[in-house]
Coordinates of C-alpha atoms in Angstrom, one line a residue:
Chain A
M1 CA -153.1 53.6 9.6
P2 CA -150.2 55.4 9.0
A3 CA -150.3 55.8 13.4
F4 CA -150.8 52.7 13.4
I5 CA -147.8 51.4 11.7
L6 CA -145.9 54.2 13.3
S7 CA -146.6 52.8 16.5
R8 CA -146.2 49.6 15.8
L9 CA -142.7 50.3 14.0
L10 CA -141.6 52.5 17.3
Q11 CA -142.5 49.3 19.7
A12 CA -139.9 47.3 17.6
I13 CA -137.1 49.5 18.1
P14 CA -136.7 48.9 21.7
V15 CA -136.7 45.2 21.3
L16 CA -134.0 45.4 18.9
L17 CA -131.7 47.4 20.9
V18 CA -132.0 45.2 24.0
V19 CA -131.4 42.2 21.8
G20 CA -128.6 44.0 20.1
F21 CA -127.9 45.1 23.7
I22 CA -127.4 41.6 25.1
A23 CA -125.7 40.2 22.0
Y24 CA -123.4 43.0 22.4
A25 CA -123.3 41.8 26.3
M26 CA -122.3 38.5 25.2
F27 CA -119.3 39.7 23.1
A28 CA -117.7 41.8 26.0
F29 CA -118.0 39.8 28.8
V30 CA -118.4 36.1 27.7
G31 CA -114.5 34.8 26.7
D32 CA -111.6 37.3 25.8
P33 CA -111.3 38.4 22.0
V34 CA -107.9 40.0 22.7
Q35 CA -106.6 36.8 24.4
I36 CA -108.2 34.6 21.3
M37 CA -106.7 37.0 18.6
L38 CA -103.2 37.5 20.2
G39 CA -103.0 33.5 20.7
Q40 CA -100.1 32.5 22.8
D41 CA -96.9 34.9 22.5
Y42 CA -97.4 38.4 23.1
T43 CA -96.0 41.2 24.6
E44 CA -97.9 43.9 27.0
V45 CA -97.7 46.6 24.3
Q46 CA -99.1 44.6 21.6
R47 CA -102.1 43.7 23.9
Q48 CA -102.7 47.5 25.1
A49 CA -102.3 48.2 21.3
L50 CA -104.8 45.7 19.7
I51 CA -107.2 46.6 23.0
H52 CA -107.0 49.8 21.4
D53 CA -107.4 48.9 18.1
L54 CA -110.7 47.2 18.8
G55 CA -111.6 49.9 20.5
L56 CA -112.2 48.2 24.0
D57 CA -110.8 50.8 25.9
Q58 CA -113.7 53.1 25.1
P59 CA -116.9 53.5 27.4
F60 CA -119.2 50.5 27.5
F61 CA -122.2 52.7 25.7
V62 CA -119.5 54.1 23.3
Q63 CA -118.4 50.8 22.1
Y64 CA -122.0 49.5 22.5
A65 CA -123.2 52.1 19.6
K66 CA -120.3 51.1 17.6
F67 CA -121.4 47.3 18.0
M68 CA -125.0 48.1 16.5
W69 CA -123.6 50.9 13.8
R70 CA -121.3 47.7 12.3
A71 CA -124.2 45.1 12.7
V72 CA -126.7 47.6 10.8
Q73 CA -123.9 47.6 8.2
G74 CA -123.8 43.8 8.1
E75 CA -120.3 43.4 10.0
F76 CA -120.4 40.9 13.2
G77 CA -116.4 40.4 13.4
I78 CA -114.5 37.1 12.8
S79 CA -115.8 33.6 13.4
Y80 CA -113.5 32.0 16.4
R81 CA -114.2 28.6 14.8
L82 CA -113.9 29.1 11.2
A83 CA -111.7 32.1 11.2
R84 CA -113.6 33.8 8.6
P85 CA -116.2 37.0 8.5
V86 CA -119.6 35.9 10.1
S87 CA -121.2 38.2 7.5
G88 CA -119.9 35.7 5.0
L89 CA -121.0 32.4 6.5
I90 CA -124.5 33.7 7.4
A91 CA -124.9 35.0 3.8
E92 CA -123.8 31.7 2.4
R93 CA -126.1 29.6 5.0
L94 CA -129.1 31.9 4.7
P95 CA -130.6 30.2 1.1
A96 CA -130.5 26.9 2.3
T97 CA -132.3 28.1 5.7
L98 CA -135.1 30.2 3.5
E99 CA -135.7 27.6 0.9
L100 CA -136.2 25.0 3.9
S101 CA -138.5 27.3 5.9
V102 CA -140.7 28.7 2.9
T103 CA -141.1 25.1 1.3
A104 CA -142.0 23.8 4.7
T105 CA -144.5 26.7 5.4
V106 CA -146.1 26.4 2.0
L107 CA -146.4 22.5 2.4
S108 CA -148.1 23.2 5.8
L109 CA -150.6 25.5 4.4
A110 CA -151.1 23.2 1.4
V111 CA -152.1 20.2 3.5
G112 CA -153.3 21.7 6.5
L113 CA -155.8 24.1 5.0
P114 CA -157.6 21.8 3.3
M115 CA -157.7 18.9 5.7
G116 CA -158.9 21.2 8.5
V117 CA -162.2 22.5 6.2
Y118 CA -162.7 18.8 5.7
T119 CA -162.7 17.6 9.1
A120 CA -165.0 20.8 10.2
V121 CA -167.6 20.1 7.4
Y122 CA -167.5 16.4 7.1
R123 CA -167.2 16.2 10.7
R124 CA -168.4 12.7 11.5
S125 CA -166.7 11.0 8.3
W126 CA -164.2 8.2 9.0
L127 CA -161.7 10.2 7.1
A128 CA -162.0 13.3 9.2
R129 CA -161.4 11.2 12.3
G130 CA -158.8 9.7 11.1
F131 CA -157.1 13.0 10.3
M132 CA -158.0 14.0 13.7
V133 CA -155.9 11.2 15.2
F134 CA -153.1 12.0 12.8
S135 CA -153.4 15.4 13.9
L136 CA -152.7 14.2 17.6
A137 CA -149.9 12.2 16.4
G138 CA -148.5 15.3 15.0
I139 CA -148.8 17.3 18.1
S140 CA -146.9 15.0 20.6
L141 CA -144.0 14.2 18.4
P142 CA -140.9 16.3 18.8
T143 CA -139.8 17.3 15.8
F144 CA -136.3 15.6 15.8
L145 CA -138.1 12.2 16.4
T146 CA -140.3 13.2 13.4
G147 CA -137.3 13.4 11.1
I148 CA -135.5 10.4 12.8
L149 CA -138.8 8.2 11.9
L150 CA -139.2 9.2 8.3
I151 CA -135.2 8.9 7.6
L152 CA -135.8 5.3 9.2
C153 CA -139.1 4.6 6.9
F154 CA -137.8 6.5 3.5
S155 CA -133.8 6.6 3.7
V156 CA -132.9 3.4 5.5
G157 CA -136.0 1.4 4.9
L158 CA -137.0 1.7 1.3
G159 CA -134.0 4.0 0.1
W160 CA -136.4 6.4 -1.5
L161 CA -134.8 10.0 -0.3
P162 CA -131.5 11.0 0.7
S163 CA -131.5 11.6 4.6
F164 CA -128.6 14.3 4.5
G165 CA -127.7 17.3 2.7
R166 CA -128.8 19.6 0.4
G167 CA -128.2 17.5 -2.9
E168 CA -126.8 19.2 -6.1
V169 CA -127.1 23.1 -5.7
V170 CA -127.4 25.6 -8.7
H171 CA -125.7 29.1 -8.1
I172 CA -127.6 32.0 -9.0
G173 CA -126.3 35.5 -8.8
A174 CA -123.5 36.3 -6.6
W175 CA -124.0 34.3 -3.6
W176 CA -127.6 32.9 -3.9
T177 CA -127.6 28.9 -4.0
T178 CA -131.1 26.9 -4.9
G179 CA -131.9 23.3 -4.7
F180 CA -135.1 23.7 -6.9
L181 CA -133.7 23.1 -10.0
T182 CA -131.8 19.8 -9.8
L183 CA -134.1 16.4 -9.3
S184 CA -131.6 15.5 -6.5
G185 CA -132.1 19.1 -4.4
I186 CA -135.8 18.7 -4.6
K187 CA -135.4 14.8 -3.4
A188 CA -133.0 16.2 -0.6
L189 CA -135.7 18.7 0.5
I190 CA -138.5 16.6 0.6
L191 CA -138.0 14.7 4.4
P192 CA -136.5 17.8 5.8
A193 CA -139.7 20.1 4.8
I194 CA -142.1 17.2 6.1
T195 CA -140.0 17.2 9.1
L196 CA -140.3 21.2 9.8
G197 CA -144.1 21.3 8.2
L198 CA -145.7 18.3 10.1
F199 CA -146.4 20.1 13.5
Q200 CA -147.7 23.6 12.0
M201 CA -149.7 21.2 9.2
T202 CA -151.5 19.6 12.2
L203 CA -151.8 23.1 14.2
I204 CA -153.2 24.7 11.0
M205 CA -155.6 21.8 10.6
R206 CA -157.2 21.9 14.4
L207 CA -157.2 25.4 14.4
V208 CA -159.2 25.8 10.8
R209 CA -161.5 23.2 12.0
A210 CA -161.8 24.7 15.5
E211 CA -162.8 28.2 13.8
M212 CA -164.9 26.5 10.8
L213 CA -166.9 24.8 13.3
E214 CA -167.4 27.6 15.5
V215 CA -168.0 30.1 12.3
L216 CA -170.9 27.4 11.0
R217 CA -173.1 28.0 14.3
T218 CA -173.2 31.9 13.9
D219 CA -176.4 33.6 12.7
Y220 CA -175.4 34.9 9.6
I221 CA -174.9 31.2 8.3
K222 CA -178.2 30.4 9.6
F223 CA -179.2 34.0 7.2
A224 CA -177.3 32.6 4.5
R225 CA -179.2 29.4 4.3
A226 CA -182.6 30.8 4.7
R227 CA -181.7 32.9 2.0
G228 CA -181.6 29.8 0.0
L229 CA -177.8 30.1 -1.2
T230 CA -175.8 26.9 -2.2
D231 CA -174.3 24.7 0.3
R232 CA -171.2 25.4 -1.4
S233 CA -171.6 29.1 -1.6
I234 CA -172.1 29.2 2.1
K235 CA -169.4 26.8 3.4
F236 CA -166.7 28.2 1.2
G237 CA -167.8 31.8 0.1
H238 CA -169.0 32.8 3.8
A239 CA -167.6 30.6 6.2
L240 CA -164.3 30.0 4.9
R241 CA -163.5 33.6 4.4
N242 CA -164.5 34.4 8.2
T243 CA -162.2 31.4 9.1
M244 CA -159.2 32.7 8.0
V245 CA -158.7 36.1 10.2
P246 CA -157.4 34.1 13.4
V247 CA -155.5 31.5 10.6
I248 CA -153.7 34.4 9.6
T249 CA -152.3 35.7 13.0
I250 CA -151.4 31.9 14.1
V251 CA -150.0 31.0 10.6
G252 CA -147.9 34.3 10.9
L253 CA -146.6 34.0 14.4
Q254 CA -145.6 30.0 13.7
L255 CA -143.5 31.5 11.3
G256 CA -141.2 32.5 14.0
M257 CA -141.6 28.9 15.3
I258 CA -140.4 27.2 11.8
V259 CA -137.3 29.4 12.1
A260 CA -136.7 28.0 15.4
F261 CA -137.3 24.4 14.8
S262 CA -135.6 24.6 11.3
L263 CA -132.6 24.3 14.1
V264 CA -133.7 21.0 15.0
T265 CA -134.4 19.7 11.6
E266 CA -131.3 21.2 9.9
T267 CA -129.1 18.9 12.7
V268 CA -131.5 15.8 11.9
F269 CA -130.7 16.4 8.5
Q270 CA -127.5 18.0 8.4
W271 CA -128.9 20.6 6.2
P272 CA -126.3 23.2 5.4
G273 CA -128.5 26.5 6.8
M274 CA -128.3 29.0 9.2
G275 CA -129.5 26.9 12.1
L276 CA -126.9 23.9 11.8
L277 CA -124.2 26.9 11.6
F278 CA -125.9 28.1 15.1
I279 CA -126.2 25.1 16.8
Q280 CA -122.4 23.9 16.1
S281 CA -121.3 27.5 17.2
V282 CA -123.1 26.9 20.6
G283 CA -121.3 23.7 20.7
V284 CA -117.8 25.9 20.9
A285 CA -119.2 29.0 22.3
D286 CA -118.1 30.6 18.8
I287 CA -120.1 34.3 20.4
P288 CA -119.8 36.0 17.2
V289 CA -121.4 33.7 15.2
M290 CA -124.2 33.4 18.1
S291 CA -124.7 37.1 18.4
A292 CA -125.2 37.5 14.8
Y293 CA -127.5 34.8 14.7
L294 CA -129.4 36.1 17.5
L295 CA -129.7 39.7 16.2
L296 CA -130.8 38.3 12.7
I297 CA -133.2 36.2 14.6
A298 CA -134.5 39.0 16.4
V299 CA -135.1 41.1 12.9
V300 CA -136.8 38.3 11.2
F301 CA -139.1 38.3 14.2
V302 CA -139.7 41.4 14.7
V303 CA -140.5 41.9 10.9
I304 CA -143.0 38.9 11.1
N305 CA -144.8 40.1 13.9
L306 CA -145.2 43.7 12.2
V307 CA -146.6 42.0 9.1
V308 CA -148.6 39.8 11.4
D309 CA -150.5 43.1 12.8
L310 CA -151.0 44.6 9.6
L311 CA -152.3 41.9 8.1
Y312 CA -154.8 41.5 10.8
Y313 CA -155.6 45.1 10.4
A314 CA -156.3 44.4 6.8
V315 CA -158.2 41.9 7.4
D316 CA -160.7 42.5 10.2
P317 CA -163.0 45.7 10.1
R318 CA -163.8 45.4 13.5
L319 CA -160.4 45.7 15.0
R320 CA -160.0 49.4 12.9
I321 CA -163.3 50.6 14.9
E322 CA -162.5 48.8 18.3
R323 CA -158.9 50.3 18.1
S324 CA -160.0 54.1 16.9
S325 CA -162.9 53.8 19.7
A326 CA -160.5 52.7 22.3
Q327 CA -157.9 55.7 21.4
A328 CA -161.0 58.2 21.8
G329 CA -161.7 56.4 25.0
R330 CA -158.4 57.2 26.3
Chain B
M25 CA -157.6 11.5 65.6
S26 CA -155.2 12.8 62.6
E27 CA -156.0 9.3 60.7
A28 CA -159.6 10.2 61.1
R29 CA -159.2 13.4 59.6
A30 CA -156.7 12.5 56.8
A31 CA -159.3 9.6 56.2
G32 CA -162.2 12.4 55.7
R33 CA -159.8 14.5 53.6
L34 CA -159.4 11.2 51.3
A35 CA -163.2 10.7 51.6
R36 CA -163.9 14.0 50.8
A37 CA -161.6 14.2 47.8
L38 CA -163.0 11.2 46.2
D39 CA -166.2 12.9 46.6
S40 CA -165.3 16.0 44.8
D41 CA -166.4 17.5 41.3
L42 CA -162.8 17.4 40.1
F43 CA -162.8 13.3 40.7
Y44 CA -166.0 13.0 39.5
S45 CA -165.3 14.5 36.2
F46 CA -161.9 12.6 36.4
R47 CA -163.6 9.4 36.5
R48 CA -166.0 10.5 33.9
S49 CA -163.3 11.1 31.4
P50 CA -161.7 7.9 30.1
V51 CA -158.9 9.6 28.2
A52 CA -157.9 11.3 31.8
V53 CA -157.8 7.9 33.6
F54 CA -156.0 6.4 30.7
S55 CA -153.7 9.1 30.1
A56 CA -153.1 9.1 34.3
A57 CA -152.7 5.6 34.2
M58 CA -150.0 5.8 31.7
A59 CA -148.0 8.8 33.4
L60 CA -148.3 7.1 36.7
L61 CA -146.6 3.9 35.1
L62 CA -143.9 6.0 33.4
V63 CA -142.9 7.9 36.8
L64 CA -143.2 4.8 39.0
G65 CA -140.9 3.3 36.4
A66 CA -138.5 6.4 36.5
V67 CA -138.6 7.3 40.6
L68 CA -138.3 3.6 41.2
A69 CA -135.7 2.9 38.4
P70 CA -132.7 2.0 41.2
L71 CA -134.7 -0.5 42.6
I72 CA -136.8 -2.2 39.8
A73 CA -134.5 -1.7 36.6
P74 CA -133.0 -5.1 35.6
H75 CA -129.2 -3.5 35.5
D76 CA -127.8 -0.5 36.3
P77 CA -126.4 1.1 33.1
F78 CA -124.5 3.5 35.4
D79 CA -122.0 0.0 36.6
L80 CA -119.3 0.2 34.4
V81 CA -118.4 -3.4 35.8
S82 CA -121.6 -5.3 34.8
L83 CA -121.2 -4.1 31.0
N84 CA -119.9 -6.3 28.6
L85 CA -119.2 -5.3 25.2
M86 CA -120.2 -8.6 24.1
D87 CA -123.8 -8.0 24.7
S88 CA -123.7 -4.6 22.8
L89 CA -126.0 -4.0 19.8
L90 CA -128.3 -6.9 21.0
P91 CA -131.5 -6.8 19.4
P92 CA -134.9 -6.4 21.5
A93 CA -135.8 -10.0 22.9
F94 CA -138.9 -10.5 20.3
L95 CA -136.6 -10.5 17.5
D96 CA -134.3 -13.3 16.5
G97 CA -130.9 -13.1 18.3
G98 CA -132.9 -11.3 21.4
E99 CA -132.3 -12.3 25.0
W100 CA -134.6 -12.0 27.7
T101 CA -132.0 -10.7 30.1
F102 CA -132.3 -7.4 27.4
P103 CA -135.9 -7.1 27.1
L104 CA -135.8 -4.5 24.7
G105 CA -132.2 -4.7 23.5
T106 CA -128.9 -3.2 24.2
D107 CA -127.0 -0.5 23.0
N108 CA -123.6 -0.1 21.8
Q109 CA -121.9 -0.3 25.1
G110 CA -123.6 -3.2 25.7
R111 CA -126.1 -1.3 28.4
D112 CA -129.7 -2.4 28.7
M113 CA -132.1 -0.3 26.9
L114 CA -135.2 -0.7 29.2
S115 CA -133.1 0.2 32.0
G116 CA -131.4 3.1 30.4
I117 CA -134.8 4.2 29.6
M118 CA -135.9 4.0 33.3
Y119 CA -133.0 5.8 34.2
G120 CA -133.1 8.6 31.1
A121 CA -136.7 9.3 32.2
R122 CA -135.8 9.8 35.7
I123 CA -133.4 12.3 34.6
S124 CA -135.9 13.5 31.9
L125 CA -138.5 14.4 34.6
T126 CA -136.2 15.5 37.3
V127 CA -135.0 18.3 34.9
G128 CA -138.5 18.9 33.3
V129 CA -140.5 19.5 36.8
S130 CA -137.2 21.3 38.3
A131 CA -137.4 23.8 35.4
V132 CA -140.9 24.3 35.5
L133 CA -141.2 24.5 39.4
F134 CA -138.4 27.5 38.9
A135 CA -140.3 28.9 36.1
V136 CA -143.4 28.7 38.5
I137 CA -141.5 30.4 41.5
V138 CA -139.7 33.4 39.1
G139 CA -143.1 33.8 37.5
T140 CA -145.2 33.8 40.5
V141 CA -143.2 36.3 42.8
L142 CA -142.6 38.8 39.1
G143 CA -146.3 38.4 38.8
L144 CA -147.5 39.4 42.0
L145 CA -145.0 42.2 42.2
A146 CA -146.1 43.5 38.8
G147 CA -149.7 43.0 39.9
Y148 CA -149.4 44.3 43.3
A149 CA -146.4 46.8 43.7
G150 CA -147.3 49.7 41.4
E151 CA -147.5 50.9 37.8
A152 CA -143.5 51.4 37.6
I153 CA -142.4 48.2 38.0
D154 CA -145.4 46.3 36.6
A155 CA -144.7 48.4 33.2
L156 CA -140.8 47.2 33.5
L157 CA -141.7 43.6 33.7
M158 CA -144.3 43.4 31.3
R159 CA -142.4 45.0 28.7
I160 CA -139.6 42.3 29.6
A161 CA -142.2 39.7 29.3
D162 CA -143.2 40.8 25.9
V163 CA -140.0 41.1 24.6
Q164 CA -139.0 37.6 25.7
L165 CA -142.4 36.3 24.1
T166 CA -141.5 37.2 21.0
F167 CA -139.3 34.8 20.5
P168 CA -139.8 31.0 20.9
A169 CA -138.6 29.3 24.4
I170 CA -136.4 26.8 22.9
L171 CA -134.4 29.6 21.3
I172 CA -134.2 31.3 24.8
A173 CA -133.3 28.5 26.1
L174 CA -130.5 27.6 23.6
L175 CA -129.0 30.8 23.9
V176 CA -128.8 30.9 27.9
D177 CA -127.5 27.4 27.6
G178 CA -124.9 28.5 25.2
V179 CA -123.9 32.0 27.2
I180 CA -123.4 29.7 30.0
R181 CA -121.3 27.5 28.0
A182 CA -119.1 30.0 26.8
A183 CA -118.5 31.2 30.2
V184 CA -117.6 28.7 32.3
P185 CA -114.7 26.3 31.7
R186 CA -115.4 23.1 30.2
D187 CA -114.9 20.5 33.3
V188 CA -116.8 22.5 35.6
H189 CA -119.4 22.4 33.0
E190 CA -120.0 19.3 32.5
Q191 CA -120.6 18.7 36.2
I192 CA -123.4 21.3 36.5
E193 CA -125.1 20.5 32.9
V194 CA -128.3 19.4 34.9
Y195 CA -128.4 23.0 36.9
V196 CA -127.7 25.0 33.9
L197 CA -130.3 23.3 32.0
I198 CA -132.9 23.5 34.6
F199 CA -132.2 27.5 34.9
A200 CA -132.2 27.6 30.9
I201 CA -135.6 26.1 30.5
G202 CA -136.9 27.6 33.5
I203 CA -136.0 31.2 32.4
S204 CA -137.4 30.8 29.1
R205 CA -141.1 30.0 30.3
W206 CA -141.6 32.4 33.4
P207 CA -143.4 35.1 31.4
Q208 CA -146.4 33.0 30.8
F209 CA -146.6 32.7 34.6
A210 CA -146.2 36.1 35.5
R211 CA -148.7 37.3 33.4
T212 CA -151.3 35.0 34.2
V213 CA -150.6 35.7 37.8
R214 CA -150.6 39.5 37.3
G215 CA -153.9 39.1 36.0
S216 CA -155.6 38.2 38.6
T217 CA -153.3 39.8 41.3
L218 CA -154.8 42.9 39.5
V219 CA -158.3 41.4 40.0
E220 CA -157.6 40.5 43.8
R221 CA -156.0 43.4 45.0
N222 CA -159.0 45.7 44.9
K223 CA -161.3 43.0 47.0
D224 CA -162.2 44.0 50.2
Y225 CA -160.1 41.1 52.0
V226 CA -157.2 42.9 50.9
M227 CA -158.1 46.5 51.8
A228 CA -159.2 44.8 55.3
A229 CA -155.4 43.2 55.7
R230 CA -154.1 46.7 54.6
V231 CA -156.0 48.8 57.2
I232 CA -154.9 46.2 60.1
G233 CA -151.4 47.3 59.0
L234 CA -149.8 44.1 57.4
S235 CA -146.8 44.7 55.1
S236 CA -147.1 44.6 51.4
V237 CA -145.2 41.6 51.3
R238 CA -147.5 39.3 54.0
I239 CA -150.4 40.5 51.8
M240 CA -149.3 39.3 48.9
L241 CA -147.6 36.0 50.1
S242 CA -150.3 35.0 52.7
H243 CA -153.6 36.9 51.2
I244 CA -153.1 37.1 47.6
L245 CA -150.9 34.2 46.6
P246 CA -153.3 31.4 47.4
N247 CA -156.0 33.5 45.6
V248 CA -154.2 33.1 42.6
I249 CA -152.5 30.3 42.5
G250 CA -155.2 28.1 40.7
P251 CA -154.8 29.1 37.2
V252 CA -151.2 28.3 37.8
L253 CA -151.5 24.7 38.6
V254 CA -153.1 24.1 34.7
I255 CA -150.3 26.0 33.1
F256 CA -147.8 24.0 35.0
T257 CA -148.8 20.8 33.5
L258 CA -148.8 22.2 30.1
T259 CA -145.4 23.8 30.5
L260 CA -144.4 20.6 32.0
G261 CA -144.6 18.8 28.7
L262 CA -143.0 21.6 26.7
A263 CA -140.4 22.1 29.2
I264 CA -139.4 17.9 28.7
L265 CA -139.4 18.4 25.1
D266 CA -137.4 21.2 24.9
E267 CA -135.0 19.5 27.3
A268 CA -134.9 16.4 25.2
T269 CA -134.2 18.5 22.1
L270 CA -131.3 20.2 23.7
S271 CA -130.0 17.3 24.7
F272 CA -130.6 15.9 21.1
L273 CA -128.8 18.8 19.3
G274 CA -125.9 18.0 21.9
V275 CA -126.1 20.9 23.9
G276 CA -128.1 19.5 26.8
L277 CA -126.6 16.3 28.9
P278 CA -123.9 14.5 28.1
P279 CA -123.7 10.7 27.4
T280 CA -122.5 10.2 31.2
Q281 CA -125.5 11.6 32.4
P282 CA -128.5 10.4 29.6
S283 CA -131.6 11.7 29.6
L284 CA -134.0 10.5 26.8
G285 CA -133.2 13.0 24.4
T286 CA -129.8 12.1 24.7
L287 CA -130.6 8.4 24.6
I288 CA -132.1 9.3 20.9
R289 CA -128.7 11.1 20.2
I290 CA -127.1 7.9 20.7
G291 CA -129.3 5.8 18.9
N292 CA -129.3 8.7 16.0
D293 CA -125.6 7.2 15.0
F294 CA -127.0 3.7 14.5
L295 CA -130.1 4.6 12.6
F296 CA -128.1 3.4 9.6
S297 CA -126.9 -0.1 10.6
G298 CA -130.0 -1.2 11.3
E299 CA -130.1 -1.4 15.1
W300 CA -133.5 1.3 15.3
W301 CA -134.1 0.1 18.6
V302 CA -131.6 1.7 20.2
T303 CA -133.4 5.8 19.0
I304 CA -137.1 4.3 19.0
F305 CA -137.5 3.0 22.4
P306 CA -136.1 6.0 23.9
G307 CA -138.3 7.6 21.6
L308 CA -141.8 5.8 22.4
A309 CA -141.1 6.5 25.9
L310 CA -140.7 10.2 25.6
V311 CA -143.5 10.8 23.2
A312 CA -145.9 8.5 25.7
M313 CA -144.7 11.0 28.5
V314 CA -145.4 14.0 27.1
L315 CA -148.3 12.7 25.6
S316 CA -149.8 11.8 29.0
I317 CA -149.3 15.1 30.6
N318 CA -150.4 17.1 27.4
L319 CA -153.8 15.1 27.8
L320 CA -153.7 15.6 31.4
G321 CA -153.4 19.1 31.1
D322 CA -156.0 19.6 28.6
W323 CA -158.6 17.7 30.7
L324 CA -157.6 19.8 34.0
R325 CA -158.0 23.1 32.4
D326 CA -161.4 22.0 31.0
A327 CA -162.2 20.4 34.2
L328 CA -161.4 23.6 36.4
N329 CA -163.1 25.8 33.8
P330 CA -166.5 26.7 35.6
R331 CA -167.7 28.1 32.1
L332 CA -167.4 24.4 30.7
R333 CA -169.5 22.7 33.5

C-alpha cells in the first residue's frame, strides 16, 4: 500500500511539471509583460532595468524553476486586467466556486443514487421509466441551456428564485465567505447547483442502475436468495454495496467535470467564482490569471485522481491481489 | 458498366447486416431522419432559408423581436419570430446550424487525422515513441476536453492581434476543439495497431521490403479504422457541444458569424424581457442535433459490436 501511494505520487509530479511548463510558457511567450508594465513612455535603460528586475535576462530553465518556486508559494504575479495580485483575486473567488461545486456534487449524489437504485429494482414501473426519459434529457442538454431553462422557469416565469449573483454572504475568518448562512444566499445557490449537478445526477443514476442490474444477475445474489435472506437485505445489503465500487470511481472523476463546468454555470448565473474570473480573463488574454488558474486546476485534478485511486484500492479487494500478482509477474 | 456496378453496390448495402439492424431499430431510423433533416436544412440554408440573415439591406428594425407566428403579433414571414436586429430566427438557426456542423465536423476530422497518425506511430514505430505519445495523451486525458479547448483558444487569442483573430476564429476553434479530442482516437488506433503489427500480412509486407510508412498507411490503417468510425460519431456530438459552449461563453464565434451557441448567447440578453424565442429555438435545434447524433452513435456502437449480436 505505501509503495502504491508513492508510485501514484511520483506519477503526479511530471503532470504538474508539464502543466507548470505550459503555464510558464504562456507567461514567457504570449504577450510582453515588460511592454505591459512599462506603458507608453520609457527609456531603453528603464527597459533593461525592468528586464533585469523581472529576471527575464536569465536562462529559460532558471526562469522556469523560479516561476514554479513562486507558484508553490502562491505567487502568480499581477493581473493585467485588474492590476491586483492574482493570488488575492483567486483566494476571494475560491469559496464561491467550492460552495457551488460541493453543493452540486452532494445534490447529484443525494438524488441520483436513490433514483438509480429505484430504476434498477423496480425496472418496469412507470416511475422508473419516467426517470429514464428524464435522464436522457439530462444527458443531452448542454449545461448552459439547462441554466437558461431554469432561469426562464423559476426566475422569469415564476419569480421564485434569483437568477444571478450569490445573494448575501457572511464573512468567516480572514478571507472565507459563505452563502449558506443567509436565506438569500441559499436561494441564490439553488438554481446554479441544480444546473451544475443535473448532468452528474443523470450520469450517476444511469451508472447505478446499470451496475445494479448487472450485480442482481450474479450467482452470489442467487445464493443469498437460496439462503432465505430477505429481499431487502439482498438488495440493499449485498447488491448495493457491490454496486458502489465503479460508482466511486466515476463520481470521483466526474468531480473534475464539475470543476470544468462550474465555468459555464458561473457564467450563466454571474456567480462570482474562479470560473467566471477565468472566462473574463480568457476574453481579454489576462495571462497571469489564466496560468494561475491552470496550475490550480491541475493540482485539483491530480489530487482527485489520487484520492479516487486510493478509494478504489481500499474498496475493491480484488484489485490488491491483481496488482500484487501483476507486479510479481513482471 | 459502372452504373451496373454502383447499382450492385447499393443492393449489397441494402442487404447488409448493418442496414438490417438499422431498419430493425426504430430509434436509429428516427434519429437518422432527424439528423438528416437538420443536416439538409443546414447544408441547403442558402437555397431554402426564407431570408438571408447576412444581407443587411433586407433587415428592418421595425421587424425586430417579433414573436413566433403562432403567437399574437407574430407574422408568417417570420415563422419562429425575429431577434433584436430583425433577423428571421428560422433562417438564423439554419445558418447557425451550418456553422456549428462545419466547426464540429472539421474539428473531429482534425482530431481523427492527428489521433490516427499518432496512434499508428505509437503502435508501430517502437517503444520510445509509444511511451512518449501515450504519456502526453495520459496527461491530456487528466483534464476535461472543454478546458483544454478553452485554454488553447485563450492562448491563441492572446498571441494574435484582435482584428486578425476575428477573421481566423473559425479555424482557431476547429484547432482548439480538435486538439482537445485527439487522445481517444490515438489510444484506440494504437491498441488495434499493436494487435495488427504481429499478424502474418504485416510480416509478409515487411519481407517484400515495403517501407514502414507504406505498411502503416496501406496495410495496417484499413484494418484499424473500424472502431474510429464509432468514436467519430460520438465525438461529433461532443465537439458540437464544445463549440456551442465556447461560443456561449463568449470566447467562440463572434455575432458576425453566429453559430447556434452564439445565437443562444445573444438570446440570453432578452430572457428577462420575455423574448424567450430568441434563446429557446436555437437551443432546441442544438439539442435535437446533438441528441440525434448521440443516438445514432449509440446504435452504431451496438450494431458493430460482434459480442452483442
